[in-house]
C-alpha atoms as a printed R data frame, in Angstrom:
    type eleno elety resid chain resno       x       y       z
1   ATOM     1    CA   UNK     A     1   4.456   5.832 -41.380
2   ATOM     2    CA   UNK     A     2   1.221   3.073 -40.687
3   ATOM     3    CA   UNK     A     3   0.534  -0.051 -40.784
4   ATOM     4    CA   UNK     A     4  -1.817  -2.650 -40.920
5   ATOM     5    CA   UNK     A     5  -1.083  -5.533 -38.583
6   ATOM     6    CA   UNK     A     6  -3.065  -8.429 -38.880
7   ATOM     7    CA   UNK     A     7  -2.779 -11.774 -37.011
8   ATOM     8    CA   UNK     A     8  -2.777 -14.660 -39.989
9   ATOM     9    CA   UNK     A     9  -2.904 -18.546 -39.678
10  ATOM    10    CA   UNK     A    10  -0.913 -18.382 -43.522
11  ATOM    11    CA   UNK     A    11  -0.425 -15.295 -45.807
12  ATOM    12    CA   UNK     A    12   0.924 -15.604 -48.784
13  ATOM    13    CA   UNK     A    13   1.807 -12.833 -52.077
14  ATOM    14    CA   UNK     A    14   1.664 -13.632 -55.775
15  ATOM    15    CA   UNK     A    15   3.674 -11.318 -58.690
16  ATOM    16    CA   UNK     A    16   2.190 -12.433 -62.121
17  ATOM    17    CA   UNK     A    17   0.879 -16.185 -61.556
18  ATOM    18    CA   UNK     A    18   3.640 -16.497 -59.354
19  ATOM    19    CA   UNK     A    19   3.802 -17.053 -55.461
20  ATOM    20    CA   UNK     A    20   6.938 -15.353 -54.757
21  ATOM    21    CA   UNK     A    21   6.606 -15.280 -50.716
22  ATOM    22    CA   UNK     A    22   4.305 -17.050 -47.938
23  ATOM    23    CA   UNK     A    23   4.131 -17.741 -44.307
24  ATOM    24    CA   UNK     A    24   2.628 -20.072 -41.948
25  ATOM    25    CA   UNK     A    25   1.227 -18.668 -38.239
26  ATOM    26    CA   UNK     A    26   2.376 -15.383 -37.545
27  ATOM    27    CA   UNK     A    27   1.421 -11.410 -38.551
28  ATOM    28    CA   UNK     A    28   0.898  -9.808 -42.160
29  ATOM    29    CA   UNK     A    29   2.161  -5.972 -42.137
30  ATOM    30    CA   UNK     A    30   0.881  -3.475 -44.877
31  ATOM    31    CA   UNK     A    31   3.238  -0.887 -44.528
32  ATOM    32    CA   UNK     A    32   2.740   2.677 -46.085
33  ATOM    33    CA   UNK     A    33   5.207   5.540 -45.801
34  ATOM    34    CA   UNK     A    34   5.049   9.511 -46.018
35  ATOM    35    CA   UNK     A    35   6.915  12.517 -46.887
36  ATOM    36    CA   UNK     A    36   7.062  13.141 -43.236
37  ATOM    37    CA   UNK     A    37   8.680   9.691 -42.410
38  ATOM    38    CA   UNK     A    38  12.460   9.325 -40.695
39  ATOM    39    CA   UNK     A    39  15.175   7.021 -39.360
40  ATOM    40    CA   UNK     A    40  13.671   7.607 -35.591
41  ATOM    41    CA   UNK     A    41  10.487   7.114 -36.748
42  ATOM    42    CA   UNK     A    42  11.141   3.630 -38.714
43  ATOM    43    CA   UNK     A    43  13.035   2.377 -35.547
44  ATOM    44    CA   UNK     A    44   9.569   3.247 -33.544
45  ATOM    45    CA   UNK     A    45   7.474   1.349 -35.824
46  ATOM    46    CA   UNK     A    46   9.762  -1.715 -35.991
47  ATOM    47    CA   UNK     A    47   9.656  -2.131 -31.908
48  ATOM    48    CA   UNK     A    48   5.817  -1.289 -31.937
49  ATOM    49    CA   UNK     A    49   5.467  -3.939 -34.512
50  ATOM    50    CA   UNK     A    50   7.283  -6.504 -32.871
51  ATOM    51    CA   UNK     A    51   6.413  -6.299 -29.368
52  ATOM    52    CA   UNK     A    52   2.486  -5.769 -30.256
53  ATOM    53    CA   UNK     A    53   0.868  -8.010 -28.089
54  ATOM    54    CA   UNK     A    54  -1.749 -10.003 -30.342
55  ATOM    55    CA   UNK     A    55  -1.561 -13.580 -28.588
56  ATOM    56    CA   UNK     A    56  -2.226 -15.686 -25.890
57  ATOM    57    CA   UNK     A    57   0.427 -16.854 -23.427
58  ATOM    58    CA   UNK     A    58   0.167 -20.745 -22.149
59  ATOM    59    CA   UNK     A    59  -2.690 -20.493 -20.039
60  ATOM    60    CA   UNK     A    60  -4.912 -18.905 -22.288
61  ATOM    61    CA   UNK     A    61  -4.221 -15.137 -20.822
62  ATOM    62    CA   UNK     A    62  -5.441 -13.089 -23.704
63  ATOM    63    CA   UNK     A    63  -3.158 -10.495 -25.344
64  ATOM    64    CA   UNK     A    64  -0.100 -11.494 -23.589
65  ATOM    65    CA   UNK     A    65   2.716 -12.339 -26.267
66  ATOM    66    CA   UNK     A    66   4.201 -10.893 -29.356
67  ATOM    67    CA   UNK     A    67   5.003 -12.464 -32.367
68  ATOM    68    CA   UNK     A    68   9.185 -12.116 -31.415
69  ATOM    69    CA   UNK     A    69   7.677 -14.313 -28.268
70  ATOM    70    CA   UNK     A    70   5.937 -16.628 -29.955
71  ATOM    71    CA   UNK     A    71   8.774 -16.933 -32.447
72  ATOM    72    CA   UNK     A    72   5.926 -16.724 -35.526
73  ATOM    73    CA   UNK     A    73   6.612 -15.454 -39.073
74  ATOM    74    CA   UNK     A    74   6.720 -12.228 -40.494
75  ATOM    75    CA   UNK     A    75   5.279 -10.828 -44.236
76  ATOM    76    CA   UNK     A    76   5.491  -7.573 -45.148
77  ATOM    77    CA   UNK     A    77   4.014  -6.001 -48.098
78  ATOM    78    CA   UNK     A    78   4.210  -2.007 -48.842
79  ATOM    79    CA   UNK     A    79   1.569  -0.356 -49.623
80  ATOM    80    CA   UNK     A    80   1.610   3.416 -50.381
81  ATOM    81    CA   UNK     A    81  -2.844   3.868 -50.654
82  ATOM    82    CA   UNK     A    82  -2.507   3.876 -46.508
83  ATOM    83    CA   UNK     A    83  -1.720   7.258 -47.069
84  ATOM    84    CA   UNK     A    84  -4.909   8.041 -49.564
85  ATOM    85    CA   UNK     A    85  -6.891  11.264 -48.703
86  ATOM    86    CA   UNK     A    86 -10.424  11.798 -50.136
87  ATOM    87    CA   UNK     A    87 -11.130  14.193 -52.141
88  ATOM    88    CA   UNK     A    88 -15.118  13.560 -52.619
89  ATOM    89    CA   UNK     A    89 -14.735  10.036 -53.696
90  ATOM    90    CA   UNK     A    90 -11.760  10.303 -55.359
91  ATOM    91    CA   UNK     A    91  -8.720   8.938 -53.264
92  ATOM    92    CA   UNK     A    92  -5.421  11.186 -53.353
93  ATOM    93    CA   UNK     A    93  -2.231  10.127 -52.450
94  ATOM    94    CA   UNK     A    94   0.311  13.271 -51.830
95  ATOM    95    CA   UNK     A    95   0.855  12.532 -48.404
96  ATOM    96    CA   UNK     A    96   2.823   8.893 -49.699
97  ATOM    97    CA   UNK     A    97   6.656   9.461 -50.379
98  ATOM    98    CA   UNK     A    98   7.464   9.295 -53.695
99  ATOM    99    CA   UNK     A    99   8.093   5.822 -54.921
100 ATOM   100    CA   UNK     A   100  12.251   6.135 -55.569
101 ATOM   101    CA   UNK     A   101  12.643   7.696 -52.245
102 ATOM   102    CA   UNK     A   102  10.185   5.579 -50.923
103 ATOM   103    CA   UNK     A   103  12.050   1.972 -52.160
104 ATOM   104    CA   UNK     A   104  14.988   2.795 -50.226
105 ATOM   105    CA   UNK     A   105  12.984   3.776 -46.981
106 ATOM   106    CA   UNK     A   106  11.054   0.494 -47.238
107 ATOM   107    CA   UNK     A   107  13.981  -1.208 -47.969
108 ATOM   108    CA   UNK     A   108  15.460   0.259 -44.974
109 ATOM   109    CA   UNK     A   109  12.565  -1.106 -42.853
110 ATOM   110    CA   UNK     A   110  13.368  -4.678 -44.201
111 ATOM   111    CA   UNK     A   111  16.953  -4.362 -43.106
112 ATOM   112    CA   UNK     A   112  16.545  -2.558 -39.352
113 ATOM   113    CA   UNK     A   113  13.912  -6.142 -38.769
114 ATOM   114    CA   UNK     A   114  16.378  -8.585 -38.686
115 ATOM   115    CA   UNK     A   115  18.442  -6.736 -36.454
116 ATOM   116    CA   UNK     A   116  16.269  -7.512 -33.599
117 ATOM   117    CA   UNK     A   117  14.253 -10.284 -34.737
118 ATOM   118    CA   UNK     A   118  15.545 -13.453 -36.703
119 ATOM   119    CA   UNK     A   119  16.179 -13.020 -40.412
120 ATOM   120    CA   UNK     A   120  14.713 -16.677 -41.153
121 ATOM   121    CA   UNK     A   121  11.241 -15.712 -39.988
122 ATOM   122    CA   UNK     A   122  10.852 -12.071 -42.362
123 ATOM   123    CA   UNK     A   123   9.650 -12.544 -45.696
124 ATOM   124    CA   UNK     A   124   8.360  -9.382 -48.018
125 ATOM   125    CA   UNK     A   125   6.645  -8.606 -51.168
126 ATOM   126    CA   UNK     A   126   8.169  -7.010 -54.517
127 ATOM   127    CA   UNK     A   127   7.792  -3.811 -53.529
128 ATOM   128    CA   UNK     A   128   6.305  -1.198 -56.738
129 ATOM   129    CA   UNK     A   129   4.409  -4.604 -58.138
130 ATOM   130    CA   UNK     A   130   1.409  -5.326 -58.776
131 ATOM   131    CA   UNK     A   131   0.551  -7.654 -56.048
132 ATOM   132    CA   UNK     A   132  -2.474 -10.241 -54.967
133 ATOM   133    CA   UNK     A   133  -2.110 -10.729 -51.440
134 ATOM   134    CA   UNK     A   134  -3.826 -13.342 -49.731
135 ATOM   135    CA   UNK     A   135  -4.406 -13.503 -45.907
136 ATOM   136    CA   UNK     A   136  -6.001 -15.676 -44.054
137 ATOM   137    CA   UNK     A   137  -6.811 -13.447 -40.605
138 ATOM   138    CA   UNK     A   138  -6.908 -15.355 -37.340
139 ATOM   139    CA   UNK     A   139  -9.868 -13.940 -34.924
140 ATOM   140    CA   UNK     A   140  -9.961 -11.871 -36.790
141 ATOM   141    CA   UNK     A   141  -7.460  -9.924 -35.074
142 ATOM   142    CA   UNK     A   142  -6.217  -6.269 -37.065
143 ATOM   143    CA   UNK     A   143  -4.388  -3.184 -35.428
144 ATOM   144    CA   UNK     A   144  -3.453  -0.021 -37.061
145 ATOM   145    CA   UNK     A   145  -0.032   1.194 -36.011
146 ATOM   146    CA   UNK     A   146   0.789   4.907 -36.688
147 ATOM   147    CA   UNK     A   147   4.356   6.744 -35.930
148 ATOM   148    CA   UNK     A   148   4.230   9.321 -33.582
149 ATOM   149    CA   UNK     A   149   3.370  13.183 -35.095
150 ATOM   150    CA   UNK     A   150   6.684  15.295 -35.052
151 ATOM   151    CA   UNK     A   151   7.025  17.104 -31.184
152 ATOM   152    CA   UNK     A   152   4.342  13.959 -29.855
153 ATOM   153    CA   UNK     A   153   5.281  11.775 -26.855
154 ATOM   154    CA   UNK     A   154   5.190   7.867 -26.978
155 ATOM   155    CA   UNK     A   155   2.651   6.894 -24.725
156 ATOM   156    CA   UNK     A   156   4.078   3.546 -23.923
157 ATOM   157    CA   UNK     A   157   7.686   3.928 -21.971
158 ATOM   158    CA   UNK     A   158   8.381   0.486 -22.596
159 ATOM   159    CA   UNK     A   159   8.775   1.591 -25.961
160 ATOM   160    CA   UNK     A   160  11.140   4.643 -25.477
161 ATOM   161    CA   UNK     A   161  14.858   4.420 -26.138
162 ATOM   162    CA   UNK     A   162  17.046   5.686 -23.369
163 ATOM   163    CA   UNK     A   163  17.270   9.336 -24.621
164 ATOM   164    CA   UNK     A   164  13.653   9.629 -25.208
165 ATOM   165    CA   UNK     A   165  13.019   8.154 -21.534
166 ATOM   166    CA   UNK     A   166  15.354  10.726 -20.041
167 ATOM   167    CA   UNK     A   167  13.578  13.714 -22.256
168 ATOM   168    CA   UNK     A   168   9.965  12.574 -20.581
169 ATOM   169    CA   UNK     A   169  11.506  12.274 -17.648
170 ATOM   170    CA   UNK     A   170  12.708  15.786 -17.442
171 ATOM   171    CA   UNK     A   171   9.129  17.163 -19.120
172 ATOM   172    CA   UNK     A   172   7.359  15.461 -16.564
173 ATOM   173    CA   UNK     A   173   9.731  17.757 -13.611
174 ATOM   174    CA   UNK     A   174   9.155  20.646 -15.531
175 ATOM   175    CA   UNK     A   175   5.197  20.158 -15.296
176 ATOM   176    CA   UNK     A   176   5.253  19.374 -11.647
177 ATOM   177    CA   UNK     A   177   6.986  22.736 -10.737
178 ATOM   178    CA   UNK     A   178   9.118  23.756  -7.722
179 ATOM   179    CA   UNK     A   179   9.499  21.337  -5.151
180 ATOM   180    CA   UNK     A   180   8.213  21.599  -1.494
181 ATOM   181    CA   UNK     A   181  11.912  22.093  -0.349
182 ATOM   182    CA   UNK     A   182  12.570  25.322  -2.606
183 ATOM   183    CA   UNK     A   183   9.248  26.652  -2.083
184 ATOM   184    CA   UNK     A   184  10.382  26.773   1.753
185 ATOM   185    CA   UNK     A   185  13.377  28.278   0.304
186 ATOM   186    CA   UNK     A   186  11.727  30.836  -1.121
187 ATOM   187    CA   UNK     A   187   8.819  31.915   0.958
188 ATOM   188    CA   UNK     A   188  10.250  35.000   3.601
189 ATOM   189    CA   UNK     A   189  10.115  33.744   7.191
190 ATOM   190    CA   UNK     A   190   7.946  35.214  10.149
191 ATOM   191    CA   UNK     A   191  10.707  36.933  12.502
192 ATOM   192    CA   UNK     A   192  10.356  35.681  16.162
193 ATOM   193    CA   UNK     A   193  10.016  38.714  17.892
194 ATOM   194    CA   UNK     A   194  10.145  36.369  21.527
195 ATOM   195    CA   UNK     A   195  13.406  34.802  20.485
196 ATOM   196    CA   UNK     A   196  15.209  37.526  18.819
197 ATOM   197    CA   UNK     A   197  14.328  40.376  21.213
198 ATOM   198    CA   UNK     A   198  16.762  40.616  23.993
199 ATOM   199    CA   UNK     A   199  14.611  43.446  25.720
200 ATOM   200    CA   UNK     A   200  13.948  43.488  29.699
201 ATOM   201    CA   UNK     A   201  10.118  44.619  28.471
202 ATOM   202    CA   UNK     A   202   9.963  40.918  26.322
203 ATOM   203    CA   UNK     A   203  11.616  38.709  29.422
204 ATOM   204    CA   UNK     A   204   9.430  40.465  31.792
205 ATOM   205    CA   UNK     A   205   6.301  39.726  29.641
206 ATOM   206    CA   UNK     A   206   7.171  35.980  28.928
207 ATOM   207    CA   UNK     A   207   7.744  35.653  33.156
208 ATOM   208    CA   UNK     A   208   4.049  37.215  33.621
209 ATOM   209    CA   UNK     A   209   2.686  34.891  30.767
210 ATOM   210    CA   UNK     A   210   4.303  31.873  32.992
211 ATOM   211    CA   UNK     A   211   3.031  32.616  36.340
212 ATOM   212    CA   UNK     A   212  -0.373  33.063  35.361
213 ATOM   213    CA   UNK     A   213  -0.002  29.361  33.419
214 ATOM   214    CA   UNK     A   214   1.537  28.069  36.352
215 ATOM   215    CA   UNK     A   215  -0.980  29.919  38.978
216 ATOM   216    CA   UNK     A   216  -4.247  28.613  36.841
217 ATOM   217    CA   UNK     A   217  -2.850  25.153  37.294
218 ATOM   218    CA   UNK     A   218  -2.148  25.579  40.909
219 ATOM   219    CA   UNK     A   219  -5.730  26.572  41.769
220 ATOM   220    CA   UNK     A   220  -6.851  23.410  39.559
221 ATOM   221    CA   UNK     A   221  -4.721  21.014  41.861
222 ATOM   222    CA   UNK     A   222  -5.858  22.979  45.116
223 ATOM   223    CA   UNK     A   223  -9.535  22.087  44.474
224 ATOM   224    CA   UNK     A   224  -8.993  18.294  43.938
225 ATOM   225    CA   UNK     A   225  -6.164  17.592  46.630
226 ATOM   226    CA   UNK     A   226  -4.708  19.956  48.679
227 ATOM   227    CA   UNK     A   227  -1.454  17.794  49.592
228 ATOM   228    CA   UNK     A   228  -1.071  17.543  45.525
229 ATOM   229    CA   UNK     A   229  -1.733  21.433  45.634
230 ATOM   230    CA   UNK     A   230   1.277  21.392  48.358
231 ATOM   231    CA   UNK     A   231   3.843  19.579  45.574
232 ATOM   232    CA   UNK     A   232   2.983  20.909  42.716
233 ATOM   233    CA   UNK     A   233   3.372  24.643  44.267
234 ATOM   234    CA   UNK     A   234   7.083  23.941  45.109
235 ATOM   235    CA   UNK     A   235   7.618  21.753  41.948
236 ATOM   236    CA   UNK     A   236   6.309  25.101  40.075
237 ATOM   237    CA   UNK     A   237   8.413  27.870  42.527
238 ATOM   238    CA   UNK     A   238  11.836  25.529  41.540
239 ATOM   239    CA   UNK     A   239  10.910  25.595  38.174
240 ATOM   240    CA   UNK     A   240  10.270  29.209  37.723
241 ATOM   241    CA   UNK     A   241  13.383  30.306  39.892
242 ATOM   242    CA   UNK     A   242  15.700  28.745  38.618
């Protein structure tokens, strides 16, 4: 499914010398739809479409309300050569759904709208006609809105539905990989030989490595202050002992 969004001071569609729909401020949508098109992909396009940020809020901030926010107007008009494909020069349209499956879809999109916008503010073309469309662009301001390819993430998460938050959310876990916590888990641990030995060859070793700490220390202390030297030798002779 695309679509042509484009920000309009007045829009307005005529059927044979007749002006059959018009708006005032607000956006013009030329909607085209494929052979690929579904439900879940309607639904995307309708949120993407009304939540588009194309205005200014109060203070001038650019690109900081929707048309639902600004409570503006709504036209839509189908239109199936969105999907053209050139062949040389020639324009092909295969890729559009085929106009009596097509009427329903569209007619679809017109009724999923008012569900989440108000009804009052949606107006449409005839949809098959031959239509002259007149828009009056404001900027000018136009944005192409595409549904997602089949197996392709949303990038916006505002725009997911709870499912489709919860499916990125468990993508995104999968990419990262194990966690610290299992890698820990899973690496083999370094046996301490000190600790686990209970051999009089290990405790006699570990006393040795103890004196000579303690004895290196002494001769420091003897150096500097001999009554020091005198403290710390029966501070270290407790210690040791017992």
């Amino acid at each position: 499914m695309k679509a042509v969004l484009q920000r309009v001071t007045r829009a307005s569609v005529t059927v044979g010398g007749e002006q059959i729909s018009a708006i005032g401020r607000g956006i013009c949508v030329l909607l085209s739809i494929s052979l690929e098109d579904t439900q879940k992909k309607l639904e995307h396009m309708v949120r993407k479409m009304l939540n588009l940020r194309v205005y200014d809020d109060d203070s001038g901030k650019h690109w900081s309300k929707s048309v639902m926010d600004k409570q503006y107007e709504i036209l839509c008009v189908s239109q199936f050569t969105l999907q053209c494909v050139l062949k040389g020069n020639k324009p092909d349209f295969y890729l559009a759904m085929p106009t009596e499956q097509a009427e329903g879809f569209y007619n679809s999109f017109l009724e999923q709208l008012p569900k989440t916008y108000r009804p009052g503010l949606i107006k449409d073309g005839t949809f098959g006609a031959y239509m002259q469309v007149y828009i009056q662009n404001d900027g000018p301001v136009t944005t192409e809105l595409e549904s997602p390819a089949p197996g392709t993430a949303t990038s916006d998460p505002k725009q997911l539905s709870k499912p489709e938050k919860q499916q990125q959310r468990k993508e995104k876990t999968r990419a990262k990989g194990p966690s610290e916590t299992t890698k820990e888990r899973n690496t083999p641990r370094k046996e301490d030989r000190s600790a686990s030995s209970g051999a009089e060859g290990d405790v006699s070793s570990e006393w040795e490595l103890q004196l000579r700490r303690q004895n290196s220390v002494c001769y420091h202390w003897a150096e500097l202050d001999p009554e020091k030297f005198k403290m710390l030798s029966t501070y270290t002779t407790l210690r040791i002992w017992n």
